């Protein structure tokens, strides 16, 4: 007995599983938005214009690249990338404006400083009773030698006139005998006293407490110590506009010294000036 041959049965083919979609690449857009926000905020803070410029440029670049991804379907945050790029551009503009304002502020401050320095630089010298200029040439005027170069060292009774019309005069050195209660005098040395006159020709009060005197004696320029004694009162207090203040100072010098160089510093805003006084 024969059996019929049974053919194998095949079912319908199964459908292939769906290919998973690639994840959205939204990182650049998010980074652009964050950097754009920080950069824009930095642009409103003084002296942070440089940070706004750096972050703004990065935000603009990342935003434009992120928009390209969104157009190709690789990212889904087109709005975020656009906002990041716009904020990056705003930050760049604020950076430029901030840099300009900072430059102008610094330039103005430098001009003010230069103006203050020029106002307190030595402007002129007057020859005291001689009526001559700083060099002692005949024919000078009572007002000094305006426009002439101020010498590095003045002579006795000559006056230095600063640009703010502050005037300093140092008299000739006169022999001084310190008392038993004096300080600063060394036995065997000599002492000389000078008179300093401060005339405030400016329109503001002058703090005479800031006036500082130093001295050197002889050709070797040894330090001449200041002598403190009765009758020696330095320039102190406040000098009103148009008023004068007079102080007397004494210095201890070696016995063989023939000159005394006195340096007067009126204050932080005025340059020091020297007088060479001969005995």
Coordinates of C-alpha atoms in Angstrom, one line a residue:
X1 CA 0.0 0.0 0.0
X2 CA 1.4 3.3 -1.0
X3 CA 1.0 6.5 1.0
X4 CA 0.6 9.9 -0.6
X5 CA 3.5 12.2 -0.3
X6 CA 2.5 15.3 1.7
X7 CA 4.2 18.5 0.7
X8 CA 5.4 20.8 3.5
X9 CA 3.3 23.9 4.1
X10 CA 5.0 27.3 4.3
X11 CA 3.3 30.2 6.0
X12 CA 3.3 33.8 4.8
X13 CA 6.7 35.6 5.4
X14 CA 6.9 37.7 8.6
X15 CA 7.4 41.5 8.1
X16 CA 10.8 42.9 9.0
X17 CA 11.0 44.8 12.3
X18 CA 11.0 48.7 11.9
X19 CA 14.3 50.5 12.0
X20 CA 14.5 52.7 15.1
X21 CA 14.7 56.4 14.4
X22 CA 18.0 58.2 15.1
X23 CA 17.9 60.2 18.3
X24 CA 17.6 64.0 17.8
X25 CA 20.8 65.9 18.1
X26 CA 19.6 68.9 20.1
X27 CA 22.8 69.5 22.1
X28 CA 24.2 72.4 20.0
X29 CA 20.9 74.3 20.1
X30 CA 20.6 74.0 23.9
X31 CA 24.3 75.0 24.4
X32 CA 23.7 78.0 22.1
X33 CA 20.7 79.2 24.1
X34 CA 22.5 78.9 27.4
X35 CA 25.6 80.7 26.2
X36 CA 23.5 83.3 24.5
X37 CA 21.7 84.0 27.8
X38 CA 24.8 84.3 29.8
X39 CA 26.6 86.4 27.2
X40 CA 23.7 88.8 27.0
X41 CA 23.5 89.2 30.7
X42 CA 27.3 89.7 30.8
X43 CA 27.0 92.5 28.3
X44 CA 25.0 94.6 30.7
X45 CA 27.6 94.3 33.5
X46 CA 30.4 96.9 33.4
X47 CA 33.9 95.5 32.5
X48 CA 32.4 92.1 31.4
X49 CA 32.2 93.1 27.8
X50 CA 35.0 90.7 26.9
X51 CA 33.0 87.7 28.4
X52 CA 29.9 88.8 26.5
X53 CA 32.0 88.8 23.3
X54 CA 33.4 85.3 23.8
X55 CA 30.1 83.7 24.8
X56 CA 28.2 85.6 22.2
X57 CA 30.4 84.4 19.4
X58 CA 30.2 80.8 20.6
X59 CA 26.4 81.1 20.9
X60 CA 26.1 82.5 17.4
X61 CA 28.2 79.7 15.9
X62 CA 26.5 76.9 17.8
X63 CA 23.1 78.3 17.0
X64 CA 23.8 78.5 13.3
X65 CA 25.1 74.9 13.2
X66 CA 22.1 73.8 15.3
X67 CA 19.8 75.4 12.8
X68 CA 21.5 73.4 10.0
X69 CA 20.9 70.2 11.9
X70 CA 17.2 71.1 12.4
X71 CA 16.8 71.8 8.7
X72 CA 18.3 68.3 7.9
X73 CA 16.0 66.7 10.4
X74 CA 18.8 65.8 12.7
X75 CA 17.4 68.0 15.5
X76 CA 14.0 69.0 16.7
X77 CA 14.7 72.2 18.5
X78 CA 14.8 74.7 15.7
X79 CA 13.3 77.4 17.8
X80 CA 15.8 77.0 20.6
X81 CA 18.7 77.1 18.2
X82 CA 17.3 80.3 16.6
X83 CA 16.9 81.9 19.9
X84 CA 20.5 81.0 20.9
X85 CA 21.8 82.5 17.7
X86 CA 19.9 85.7 18.2
X87 CA 21.0 86.0 21.8
X88 CA 24.6 85.4 20.7
X89 CA 24.3 88.2 18.2
X90 CA 22.9 90.5 20.9
X91 CA 25.7 89.6 23.2
X92 CA 28.3 90.5 20.5
X93 CA 26.6 93.9 20.0
X94 CA 26.6 94.6 23.7
X95 CA 30.3 93.5 23.9
X96 CA 31.2 96.1 21.2
X97 CA 29.2 98.8 23.0
X98 CA 30.7 97.9 26.3
X99 CA 34.3 98.0 24.9
X100 CA 33.7 101.4 23.5
X101 CA 32.2 102.8 26.7
X102 CA 35.1 101.3 28.7
X103 CA 37.6 102.9 26.4
X104 CA 35.9 106.3 26.6
X105 CA 35.8 106.0 30.4
X106 CA 39.5 105.1 30.7
X107 CA 40.4 107.8 28.2
X108 CA 38.5 110.4 30.2
X109 CA 40.0 109.2 33.5
X110 CA 43.5 109.5 32.0
X111 CA 42.8 113.0 30.8
X112 CA 41.6 114.0 34.2
X113 CA 44.8 112.5 35.9
X114 CA 47.0 114.3 33.3
X115 CA 45.1 117.5 34.0
X116 CA 45.6 117.2 37.7
X117 CA 49.3 116.4 37.3
X118 CA 49.8 119.4 35.0
X119 CA 48.0 121.7 37.4
X120 CA 50.4 120.8 40.2
X121 CA 53.6 120.8 38.2
X122 CA 56.1 123.6 38.7
X123 CA 55.1 126.4 36.4
X124 CA 57.4 129.3 37.2
X125 CA 60.0 130.7 39.5
X126 CA 60.4 134.2 40.9
X127 CA 63.6 135.7 42.2
X128 CA 62.2 137.2 45.4
X129 CA 63.5 140.6 46.2
X130 CA 65.9 140.5 43.2
X131 CA 63.0 140.7 40.8
X132 CA 64.7 138.3 38.5
X133 CA 63.9 134.9 37.0
X134 CA 65.1 131.5 38.2
X135 CA 68.5 131.8 36.6
X136 CA 69.1 135.2 38.3
X137 CA 69.5 137.0 35.0
X138 CA 68.9 140.7 35.1
X139 CA 65.8 142.1 33.4
X140 CA 63.4 139.6 34.9
X141 CA 60.0 140.7 36.0
X142 CA 58.5 140.7 39.4
X143 CA 56.2 137.9 38.3
X144 CA 59.0 135.5 37.6
X145 CA 60.1 134.0 34.3
X146 CA 56.9 132.5 33.1
X147 CA 57.5 130.1 30.2
X148 CA 61.1 129.4 31.2
X149 CA 62.2 126.0 32.3
X150 CA 62.2 125.6 36.0
X151 CA 65.7 124.8 37.2
X152 CA 66.4 121.7 39.2
X153 CA 67.8 123.6 42.1
X154 CA 66.8 127.1 43.2
X155 CA 68.7 129.6 45.2
X156 CA 67.9 131.3 48.5
X157 CA 64.8 133.5 48.5
X158 CA 63.6 132.2 45.1
X159 CA 60.0 131.2 44.7
X160 CA 58.6 128.1 42.9
X161 CA 55.1 128.7 41.5
X162 CA 53.0 125.7 40.7
X163 CA 50.3 125.6 38.0
X164 CA 47.6 125.9 40.7
X165 CA 49.4 129.1 41.8
X166 CA 50.7 127.6 45.0
X167 CA 54.0 129.4 45.9
X168 CA 56.9 128.1 48.0
X169 CA 59.8 130.3 49.1
X170 CA 62.9 129.2 51.1
X171 CA 65.0 131.8 52.7
X172 CA 68.8 131.9 53.1
X173 CA 70.3 129.7 55.8
X174 CA 71.2 131.4 59.0
X175 CA 73.3 130.1 61.9
X176 CA 71.3 128.7 64.7
X177 CA 72.4 127.7 68.2
X178 CA 70.4 124.8 69.6
X179 CA 69.4 124.9 73.2
X180 CA 70.1 122.2 75.8
X181 CA 66.7 120.7 75.3
X182 CA 67.0 120.5 71.5
X183 CA 67.0 117.2 69.6
X184 CA 68.6 116.2 66.3
X185 CA 71.8 118.2 66.9
X186 CA 75.2 116.4 67.2
X187 CA 78.0 117.9 69.2
X188 CA 80.7 119.2 66.9
X189 CA 78.3 120.0 64.0
X190 CA 76.7 123.3 63.2
X191 CA 73.0 124.1 62.9
X192 CA 71.4 126.4 60.4
X193 CA 67.8 127.5 60.2
X194 CA 65.6 128.5 57.2
X195 CA 62.3 130.1 56.8
X196 CA 59.7 128.6 54.4
X197 CA 56.8 130.6 53.2
X198 CA 53.7 129.0 51.6
X199 CA 51.4 131.2 49.7
X200 CA 48.1 129.7 48.5
X201 CA 47.2 131.5 45.3
X202 CA 44.7 128.8 44.3
X203 CA 41.0 128.9 44.8
X204 CA 40.9 126.0 47.2
X205 CA 42.3 125.4 50.7
X206 CA 45.8 124.0 51.1
X207 CA 46.7 121.5 53.7
X208 CA 50.0 122.7 55.1
X209 CA 50.4 119.7 57.3
X210 CA 51.4 117.8 54.2
X211 CA 54.5 120.0 53.6
X212 CA 57.7 117.9 54.1
X213 CA 61.3 119.1 54.3
X214 CA 64.4 117.1 53.9
X215 CA 68.0 118.4 53.6
X216 CA 71.5 117.3 52.6
X217 CA 74.7 119.1 53.5
X218 CA 78.1 119.6 51.8
X219 CA 79.5 118.4 48.5
X220 CA 79.0 114.8 49.5
X221 CA 75.3 115.3 50.2
X222 CA 75.2 113.8 53.6
X223 CA 71.8 113.7 55.3
X224 CA 71.2 116.8 57.5
X225 CA 69.0 115.8 60.4
X226 CA 66.2 118.2 61.3
X227 CA 66.7 120.0 64.6
X228 CA 63.7 120.3 67.0
X229 CA 63.9 123.1 69.5
X230 CA 62.0 126.0 71.0
X231 CA 61.2 128.7 68.4
X232 CA 61.2 126.3 65.5
X233 CA 57.7 125.9 64.3
X234 CA 57.0 124.3 60.9
X235 CA 54.1 125.2 58.5
X236 CA 50.9 123.6 59.8
X237 CA 47.2 123.8 59.5
X238 CA 45.1 124.9 56.6
X239 CA 46.0 127.8 54.4
X240 CA 43.0 129.6 52.9
X241 CA 43.0 130.9 49.3
X242 CA 45.0 134.1 49.1
X243 CA 46.7 133.6 52.5
X244 CA 50.2 132.7 53.6
X245 CA 51.8 130.5 56.2
X246 CA 55.4 130.7 57.5
X247 CA 57.4 128.1 59.2
X248 CA 61.0 127.9 60.6
X249 CA 63.1 124.8 60.3
X250 CA 66.7 124.0 61.5
X251 CA 69.1 121.4 60.2
X252 CA 72.2 119.8 61.7
X253 CA 75.2 119.9 59.3
X254 CA 78.9 118.9 59.4
X255 CA 81.2 121.7 60.5
X256 CA 83.0 121.8 57.2
X257 CA 79.9 121.9 55.1
X258 CA 79.5 125.0 52.8
X259 CA 76.1 124.3 51.4
X260 CA 72.7 123.1 52.5
X261 CA 70.3 121.6 50.0
X262 CA 66.7 121.8 51.2
X263 CA 64.0 119.8 49.4
X264 CA 60.4 120.8 49.9
X265 CA 57.6 118.5 49.0
X266 CA 54.3 120.4 49.3
X267 CA 52.2 117.2 49.3
X268 CA 51.2 114.2 47.2
X269 CA 49.8 116.4 44.4
X270 CA 52.8 118.6 44.0
X271 CA 56.3 117.9 42.8
X272 CA 59.3 118.3 45.2
X273 CA 61.6 121.2 44.6
X274 CA 65.2 121.8 45.9
X275 CA 67.0 125.0 47.1
X276 CA 70.8 125.2 47.4
X277 CA 71.7 127.5 50.2
X278 CA 75.3 128.6 50.6
X279 CA 76.8 129.6 54.0

